Short mmCIF file of C-alpha atoms in Angstrom, two decimals:
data_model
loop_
_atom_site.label_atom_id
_atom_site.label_comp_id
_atom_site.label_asym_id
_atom_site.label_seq_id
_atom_site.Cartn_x
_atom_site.Cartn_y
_atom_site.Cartn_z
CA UNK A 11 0.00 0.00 0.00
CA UNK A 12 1.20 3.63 -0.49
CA UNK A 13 3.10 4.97 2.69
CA UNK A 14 1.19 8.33 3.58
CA UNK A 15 4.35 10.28 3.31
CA UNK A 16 4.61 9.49 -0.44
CA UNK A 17 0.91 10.54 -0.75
CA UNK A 18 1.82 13.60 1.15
CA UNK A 19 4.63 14.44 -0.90
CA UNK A 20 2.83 13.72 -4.32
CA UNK A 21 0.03 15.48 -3.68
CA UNK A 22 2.28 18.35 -2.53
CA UNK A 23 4.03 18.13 -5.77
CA UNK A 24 0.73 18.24 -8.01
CA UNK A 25 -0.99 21.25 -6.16
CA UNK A 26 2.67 23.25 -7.03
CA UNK A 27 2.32 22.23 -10.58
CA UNK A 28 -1.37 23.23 -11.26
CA UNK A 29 -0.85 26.45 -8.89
CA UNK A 30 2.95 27.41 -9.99
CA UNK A 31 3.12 26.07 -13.84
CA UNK A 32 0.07 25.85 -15.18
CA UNK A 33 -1.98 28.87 -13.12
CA UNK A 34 -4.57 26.71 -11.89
CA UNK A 35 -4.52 27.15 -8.56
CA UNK A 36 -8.56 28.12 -8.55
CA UNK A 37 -9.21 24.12 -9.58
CA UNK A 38 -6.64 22.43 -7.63
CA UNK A 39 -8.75 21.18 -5.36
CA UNK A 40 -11.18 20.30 -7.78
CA UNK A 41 -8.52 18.12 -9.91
CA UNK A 42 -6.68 16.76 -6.49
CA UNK A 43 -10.21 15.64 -5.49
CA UNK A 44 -10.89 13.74 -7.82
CA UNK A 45 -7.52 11.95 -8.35
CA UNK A 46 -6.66 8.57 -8.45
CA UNK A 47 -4.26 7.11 -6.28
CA UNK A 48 -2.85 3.97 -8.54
CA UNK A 49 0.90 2.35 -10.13
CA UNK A 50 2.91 3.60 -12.29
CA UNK A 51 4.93 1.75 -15.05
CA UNK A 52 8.15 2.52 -16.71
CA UNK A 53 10.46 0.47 -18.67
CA UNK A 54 14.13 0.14 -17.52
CA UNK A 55 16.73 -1.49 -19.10
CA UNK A 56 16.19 -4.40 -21.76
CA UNK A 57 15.72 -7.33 -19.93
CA UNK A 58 18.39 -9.87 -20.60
CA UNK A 59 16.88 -12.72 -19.45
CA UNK A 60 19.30 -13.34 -16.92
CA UNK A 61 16.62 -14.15 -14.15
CA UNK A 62 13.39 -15.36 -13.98
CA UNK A 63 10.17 -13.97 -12.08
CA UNK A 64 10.77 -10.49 -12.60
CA UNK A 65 8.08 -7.84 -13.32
CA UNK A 66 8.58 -7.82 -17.00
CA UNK A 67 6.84 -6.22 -20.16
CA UNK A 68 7.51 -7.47 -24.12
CA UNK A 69 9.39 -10.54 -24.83
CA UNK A 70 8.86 -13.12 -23.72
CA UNK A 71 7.06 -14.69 -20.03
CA UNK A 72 8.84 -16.86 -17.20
CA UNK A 73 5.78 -19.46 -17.20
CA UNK A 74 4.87 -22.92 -14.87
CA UNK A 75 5.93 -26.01 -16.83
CA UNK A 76 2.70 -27.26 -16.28
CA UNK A 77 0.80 -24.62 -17.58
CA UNK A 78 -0.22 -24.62 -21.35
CA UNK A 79 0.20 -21.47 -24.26
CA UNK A 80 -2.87 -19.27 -23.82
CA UNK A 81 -4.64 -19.79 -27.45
CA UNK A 82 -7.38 -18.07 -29.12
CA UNK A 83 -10.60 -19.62 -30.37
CA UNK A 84 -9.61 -20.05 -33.72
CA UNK A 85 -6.56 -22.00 -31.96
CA UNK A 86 -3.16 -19.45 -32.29
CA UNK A 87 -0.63 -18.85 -29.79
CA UNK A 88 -2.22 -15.30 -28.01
CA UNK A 89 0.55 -12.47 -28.12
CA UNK A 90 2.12 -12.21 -24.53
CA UNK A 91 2.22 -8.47 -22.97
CA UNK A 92 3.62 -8.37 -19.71
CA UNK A 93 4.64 -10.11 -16.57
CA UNK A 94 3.98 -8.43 -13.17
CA UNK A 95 5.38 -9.79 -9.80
CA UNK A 96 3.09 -8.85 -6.73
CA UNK A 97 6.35 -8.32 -5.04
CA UNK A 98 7.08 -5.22 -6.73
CA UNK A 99 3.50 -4.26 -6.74
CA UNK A 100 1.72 -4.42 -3.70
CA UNK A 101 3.86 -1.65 -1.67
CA UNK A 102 2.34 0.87 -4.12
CA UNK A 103 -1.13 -0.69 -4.33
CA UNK A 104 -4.13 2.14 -3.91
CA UNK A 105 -4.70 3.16 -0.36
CA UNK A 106 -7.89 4.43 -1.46
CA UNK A 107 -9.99 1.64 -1.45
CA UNK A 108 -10.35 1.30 -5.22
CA UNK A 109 -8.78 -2.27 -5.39
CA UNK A 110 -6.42 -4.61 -4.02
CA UNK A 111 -3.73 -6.96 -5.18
CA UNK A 112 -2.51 -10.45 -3.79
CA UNK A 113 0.83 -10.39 -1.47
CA UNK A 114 2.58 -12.97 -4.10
CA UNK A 115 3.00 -14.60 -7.24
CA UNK A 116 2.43 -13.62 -10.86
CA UNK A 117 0.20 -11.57 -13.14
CA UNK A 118 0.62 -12.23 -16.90
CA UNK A 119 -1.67 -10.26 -19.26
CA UNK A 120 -2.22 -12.24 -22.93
CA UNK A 121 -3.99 -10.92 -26.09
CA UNK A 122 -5.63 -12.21 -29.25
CA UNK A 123 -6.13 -9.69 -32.34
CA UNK A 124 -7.20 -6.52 -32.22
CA UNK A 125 -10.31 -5.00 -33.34
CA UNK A 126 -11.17 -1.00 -32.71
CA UNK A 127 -14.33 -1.00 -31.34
CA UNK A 128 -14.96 -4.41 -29.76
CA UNK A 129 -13.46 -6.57 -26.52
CA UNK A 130 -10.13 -8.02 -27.36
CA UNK A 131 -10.07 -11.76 -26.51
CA UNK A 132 -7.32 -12.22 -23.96
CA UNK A 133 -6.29 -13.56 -20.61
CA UNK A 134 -5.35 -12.53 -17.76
CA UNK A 135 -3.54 -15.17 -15.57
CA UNK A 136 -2.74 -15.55 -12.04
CA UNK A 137 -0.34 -18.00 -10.59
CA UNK A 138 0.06 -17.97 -6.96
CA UNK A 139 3.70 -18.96 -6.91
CA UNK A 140 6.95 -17.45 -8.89
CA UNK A 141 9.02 -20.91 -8.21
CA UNK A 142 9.65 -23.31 -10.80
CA UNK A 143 9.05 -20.73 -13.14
CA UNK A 144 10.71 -21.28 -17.11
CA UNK A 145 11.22 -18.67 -19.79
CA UNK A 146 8.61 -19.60 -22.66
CA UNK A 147 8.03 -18.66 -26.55
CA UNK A 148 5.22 -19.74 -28.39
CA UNK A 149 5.25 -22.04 -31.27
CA UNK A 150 5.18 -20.40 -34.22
CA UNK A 151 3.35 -16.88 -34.99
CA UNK A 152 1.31 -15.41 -31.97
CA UNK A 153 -2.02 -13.50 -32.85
CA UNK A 154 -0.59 -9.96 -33.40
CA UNK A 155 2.06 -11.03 -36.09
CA UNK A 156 4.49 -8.53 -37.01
CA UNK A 157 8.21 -7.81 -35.37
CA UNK A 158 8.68 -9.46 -31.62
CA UNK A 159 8.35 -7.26 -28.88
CA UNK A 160 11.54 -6.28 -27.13
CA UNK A 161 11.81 -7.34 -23.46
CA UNK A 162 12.24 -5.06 -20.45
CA UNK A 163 12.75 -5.37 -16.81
CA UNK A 164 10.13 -3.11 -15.11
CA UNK A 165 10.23 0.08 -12.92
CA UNK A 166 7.11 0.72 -10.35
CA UNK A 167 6.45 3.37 -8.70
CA UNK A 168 3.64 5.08 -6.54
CA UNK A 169 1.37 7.20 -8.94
CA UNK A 170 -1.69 9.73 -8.35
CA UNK A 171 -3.30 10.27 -11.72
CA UNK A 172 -5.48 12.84 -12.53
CA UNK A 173 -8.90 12.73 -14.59
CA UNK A 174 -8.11 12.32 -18.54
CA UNK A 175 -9.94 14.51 -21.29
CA UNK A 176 -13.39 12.74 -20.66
CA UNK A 177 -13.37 12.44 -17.07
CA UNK A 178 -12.59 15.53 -15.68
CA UNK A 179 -15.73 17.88 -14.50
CA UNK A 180 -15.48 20.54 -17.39
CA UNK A 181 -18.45 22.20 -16.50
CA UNK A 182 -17.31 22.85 -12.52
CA UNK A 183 -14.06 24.32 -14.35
CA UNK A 184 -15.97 27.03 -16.72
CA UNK A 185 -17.61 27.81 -13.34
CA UNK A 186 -14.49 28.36 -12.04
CA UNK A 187 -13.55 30.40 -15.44
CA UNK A 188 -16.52 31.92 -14.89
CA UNK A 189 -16.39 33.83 -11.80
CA UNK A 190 -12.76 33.39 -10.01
CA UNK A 191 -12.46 36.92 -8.35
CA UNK A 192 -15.50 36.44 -6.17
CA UNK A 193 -14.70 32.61 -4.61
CA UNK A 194 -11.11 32.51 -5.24
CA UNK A 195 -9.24 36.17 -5.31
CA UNK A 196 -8.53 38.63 -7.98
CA UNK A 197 -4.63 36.59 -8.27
CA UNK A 198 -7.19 33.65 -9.20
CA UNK A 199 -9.08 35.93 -12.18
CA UNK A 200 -5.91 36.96 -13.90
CA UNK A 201 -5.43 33.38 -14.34
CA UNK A 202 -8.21 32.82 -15.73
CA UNK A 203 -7.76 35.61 -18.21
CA UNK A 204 -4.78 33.91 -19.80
CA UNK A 205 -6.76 30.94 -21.05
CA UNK A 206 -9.60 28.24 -20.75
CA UNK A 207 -8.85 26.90 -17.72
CA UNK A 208 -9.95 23.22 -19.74
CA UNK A 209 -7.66 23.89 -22.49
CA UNK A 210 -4.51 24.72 -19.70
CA UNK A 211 -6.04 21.45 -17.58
CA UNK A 212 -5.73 19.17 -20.68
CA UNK A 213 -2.20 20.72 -20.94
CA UNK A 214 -1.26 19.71 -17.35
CA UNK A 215 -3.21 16.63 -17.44
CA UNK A 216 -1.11 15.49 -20.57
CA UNK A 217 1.92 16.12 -18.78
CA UNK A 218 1.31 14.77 -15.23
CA UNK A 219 0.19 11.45 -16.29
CA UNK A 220 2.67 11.07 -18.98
CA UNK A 221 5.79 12.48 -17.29
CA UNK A 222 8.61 10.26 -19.24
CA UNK A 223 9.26 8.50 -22.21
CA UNK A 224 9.76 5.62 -19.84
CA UNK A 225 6.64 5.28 -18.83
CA UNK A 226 4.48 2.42 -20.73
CA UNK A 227 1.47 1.82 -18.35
CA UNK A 228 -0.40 2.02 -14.92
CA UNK A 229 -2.54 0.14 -13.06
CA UNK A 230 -5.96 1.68 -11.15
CA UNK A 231 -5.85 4.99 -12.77
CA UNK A 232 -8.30 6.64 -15.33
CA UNK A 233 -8.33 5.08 -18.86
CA UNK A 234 -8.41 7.63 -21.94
CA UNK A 235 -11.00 7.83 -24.60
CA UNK A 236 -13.72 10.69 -26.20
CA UNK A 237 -16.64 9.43 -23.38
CA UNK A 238 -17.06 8.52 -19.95
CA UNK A 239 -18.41 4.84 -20.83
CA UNK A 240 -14.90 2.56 -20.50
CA UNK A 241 -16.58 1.39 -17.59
CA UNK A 242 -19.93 0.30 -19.39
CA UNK A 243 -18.29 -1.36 -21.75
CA UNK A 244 -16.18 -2.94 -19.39
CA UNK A 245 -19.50 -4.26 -17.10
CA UNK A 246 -21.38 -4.80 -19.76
CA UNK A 247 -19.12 -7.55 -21.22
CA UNK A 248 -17.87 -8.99 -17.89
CA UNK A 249 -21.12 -9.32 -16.61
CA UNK A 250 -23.76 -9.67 -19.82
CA UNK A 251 -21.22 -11.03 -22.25
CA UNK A 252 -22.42 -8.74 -24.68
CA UNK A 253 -20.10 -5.75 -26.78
CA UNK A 254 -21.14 -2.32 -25.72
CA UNK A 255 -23.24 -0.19 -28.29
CA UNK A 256 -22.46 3.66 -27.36
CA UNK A 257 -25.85 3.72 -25.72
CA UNK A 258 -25.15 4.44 -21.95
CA UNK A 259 -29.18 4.85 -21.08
CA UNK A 260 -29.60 1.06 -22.58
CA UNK A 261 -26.55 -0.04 -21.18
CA UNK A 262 -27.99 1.26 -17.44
CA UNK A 263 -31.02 -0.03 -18.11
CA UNK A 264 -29.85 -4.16 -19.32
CA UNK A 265 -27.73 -3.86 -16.36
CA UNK A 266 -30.19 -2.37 -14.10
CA UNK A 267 -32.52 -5.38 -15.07
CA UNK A 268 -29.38 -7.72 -14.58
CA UNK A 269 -28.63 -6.54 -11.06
CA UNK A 270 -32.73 -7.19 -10.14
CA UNK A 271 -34.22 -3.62 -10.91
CA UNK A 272 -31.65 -2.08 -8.39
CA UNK A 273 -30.49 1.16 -10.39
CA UNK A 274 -28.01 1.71 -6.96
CA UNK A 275 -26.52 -1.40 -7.18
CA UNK A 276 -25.79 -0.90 -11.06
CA UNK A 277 -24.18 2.83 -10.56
CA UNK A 278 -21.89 0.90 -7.94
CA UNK A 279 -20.94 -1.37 -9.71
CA UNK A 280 -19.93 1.15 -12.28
CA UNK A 281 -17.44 2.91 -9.74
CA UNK A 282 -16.25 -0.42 -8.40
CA UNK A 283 -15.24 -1.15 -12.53
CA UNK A 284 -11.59 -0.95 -12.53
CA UNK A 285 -9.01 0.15 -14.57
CA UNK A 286 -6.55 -3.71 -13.97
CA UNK A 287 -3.98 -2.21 -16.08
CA UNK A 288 -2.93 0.05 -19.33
CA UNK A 289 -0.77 -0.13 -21.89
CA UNK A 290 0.34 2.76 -24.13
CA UNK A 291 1.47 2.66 -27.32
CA UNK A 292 5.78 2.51 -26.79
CA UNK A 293 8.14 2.54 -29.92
CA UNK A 294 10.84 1.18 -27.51
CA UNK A 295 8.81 -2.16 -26.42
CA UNK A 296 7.29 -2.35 -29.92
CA UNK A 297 3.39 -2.00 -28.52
CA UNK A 298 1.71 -0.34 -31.68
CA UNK A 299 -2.27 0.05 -30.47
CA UNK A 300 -3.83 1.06 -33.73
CA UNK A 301 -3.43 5.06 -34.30
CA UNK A 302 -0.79 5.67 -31.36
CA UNK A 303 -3.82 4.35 -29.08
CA UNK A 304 -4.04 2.56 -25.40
CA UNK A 305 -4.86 -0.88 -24.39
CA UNK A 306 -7.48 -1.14 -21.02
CA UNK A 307 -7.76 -4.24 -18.83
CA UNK A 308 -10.92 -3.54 -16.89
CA UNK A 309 -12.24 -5.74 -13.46
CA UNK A 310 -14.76 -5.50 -10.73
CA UNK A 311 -13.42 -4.98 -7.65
CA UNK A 312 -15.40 -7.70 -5.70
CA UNK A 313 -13.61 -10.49 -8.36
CA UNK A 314 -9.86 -8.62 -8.01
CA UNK A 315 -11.10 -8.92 -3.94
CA UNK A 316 -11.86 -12.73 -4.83
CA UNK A 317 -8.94 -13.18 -7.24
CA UNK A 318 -11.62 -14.18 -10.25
CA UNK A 319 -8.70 -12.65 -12.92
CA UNK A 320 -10.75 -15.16 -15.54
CA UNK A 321 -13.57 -12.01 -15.19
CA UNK A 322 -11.64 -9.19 -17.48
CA UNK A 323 -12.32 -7.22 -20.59
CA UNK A 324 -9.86 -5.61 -22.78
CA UNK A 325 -10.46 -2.71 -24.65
CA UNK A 326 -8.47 -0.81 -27.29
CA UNK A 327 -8.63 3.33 -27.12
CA UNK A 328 -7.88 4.63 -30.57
CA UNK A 329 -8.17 8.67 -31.63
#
């Protein structure tokens, strides 16, 4: 779990940049509100292969003997994406209640092709124990094709992420725009009049959750996209097994009827959808996600609670 001092200091460091860099100081309570306390993923060095059970992404996994290729329907080797050891994890897990990972062992994340638009098939694998484990490669051609991926050890650190383009409240910041001298000072309305305070909030939201070249993922943070609906589409796979039409009202409403009438239960659900892990587009590793896009694992947090990783949807973001 995140130590309070590193929240502490993090937060400290955010409120600076929106107040100091960006002139946002009359929303910094607003964005810090509403962030996201989550992982953070950077590549390293290329991973040699020199040891086995590290957190790794591209290349290829450190697998049980025992345990079998994930395949695709049609039968073809799925297109490994990343190992992640709980050891390196779990002191930076969210300390906000919005999910929880297991002490030990292994997280591998698998996918088939890749279709804008639609769930990816994939897997997402648990194994409880990183002994015994053996560096694997698949026989023949995996479902992506194209140039291997190039393997490298991982760096994780502690992360608070702030809401992306669709998430943040943009009508509480033209309120703020609106009238800053009266709630917030007149230092607040000169700030103001330099620029949309949403056009300089995308500009600080682009650089504080993409801080580095390094970075290739995170894990419980907000995914990116035009709409607010990752999560719908996420639920309404895992739980109805059906692809998500861009209707949010008839979305609600199948899982409203799904969850017994109980509209409550269905918007909690919603929150409790979480972002399991992304994966950016990252020249270095190889990932290529359509236009420059981002790859979303999604889960409910009562099966990450039960360890149900068999209960995921993948999603591909795409401008």
């Amino acid at each position: 779990m995140i130590k309070p001092e590193q929240c502490e200091r993090l937060t400290r460091k955010a409120r600076k940049t929106l107040e100091e860099e960006y002139g946002l100081g009359a929303v910094a309570d607003l964005v810090l509100d509403a962030g996201r306390w989550g992982i953070r993923l950077d590549v390293s060095t290329t991973d040699q292969y020199r040891r086995t059970g590290n957190s790794r992404v591209g290349g290829h996994p450190d697998l049980p003997e025992d345990l079998d290729w994930p395949l695709t329907e049609n039968g073809v080797p799925m297109t490994f994406l990343a190992q992640l050891n709980m050891v390196d994890l779990t002191p930076y897990t969210p300390n906000d209640g919005r999910g929880t990972l297991p002490e030990r062992g292994m997280l591998y994340f698998f996918i088939g092709e890749v279709q804008a638009g639609y769930p990816i098939e994939h897997q997402v694998i648990y194994e409880p124990s990183t002994h015994h484990l053996v560096r694997r490669e698949p026989e023949g051609d995996t479902a992506l094709g194209g140039k291997p991926t190039v393997a490298h050890a991982v760096t994780v650190l502690p992360n608070l992420e702030v809401p992306t383009y669709p998430y943040i409240d943009a009508s509480a910041l033209n309120e703020r725009q609106a009238a800053p001298a009266i709630e917030f000072g007149e230092e607040a309305a000169v700030e103001a009049a330099e620029g949309s305070l949403f056009d300089r909030y995308l500009e600080f939201e682009s650089d504080w959750n993409h801080p580095s070249p390094l970075n290739w993922g995170g894990m419980f943070g907000y995914p990116e996209g035009q709409h607010p609906d990752a999560e719908h589409q996420a639920l309404s796979y895992i739980e109805l097994g059906e692809a998500y039409n861009g209707d949010e009202r008839e979305c609600m409403n199948k899982l409203t009827a799904h969850y017994g009438g109980d509209e409550e239960r269905t918007w909690e659900e919603l929150s409790d959808t979480l972002l399991l892990l992304k994966i950016d587009t990252h020249d270095a590793i190889g990932f290529h996600w359509l236009d420059c896009g981002e790859l979303q694992f999604f889960v409910r947090g009562a099966d990450l609670e039960a360890g149900q990783f068999d209960r995921t949807c993948c999603l591909i973001y795409s401008s």
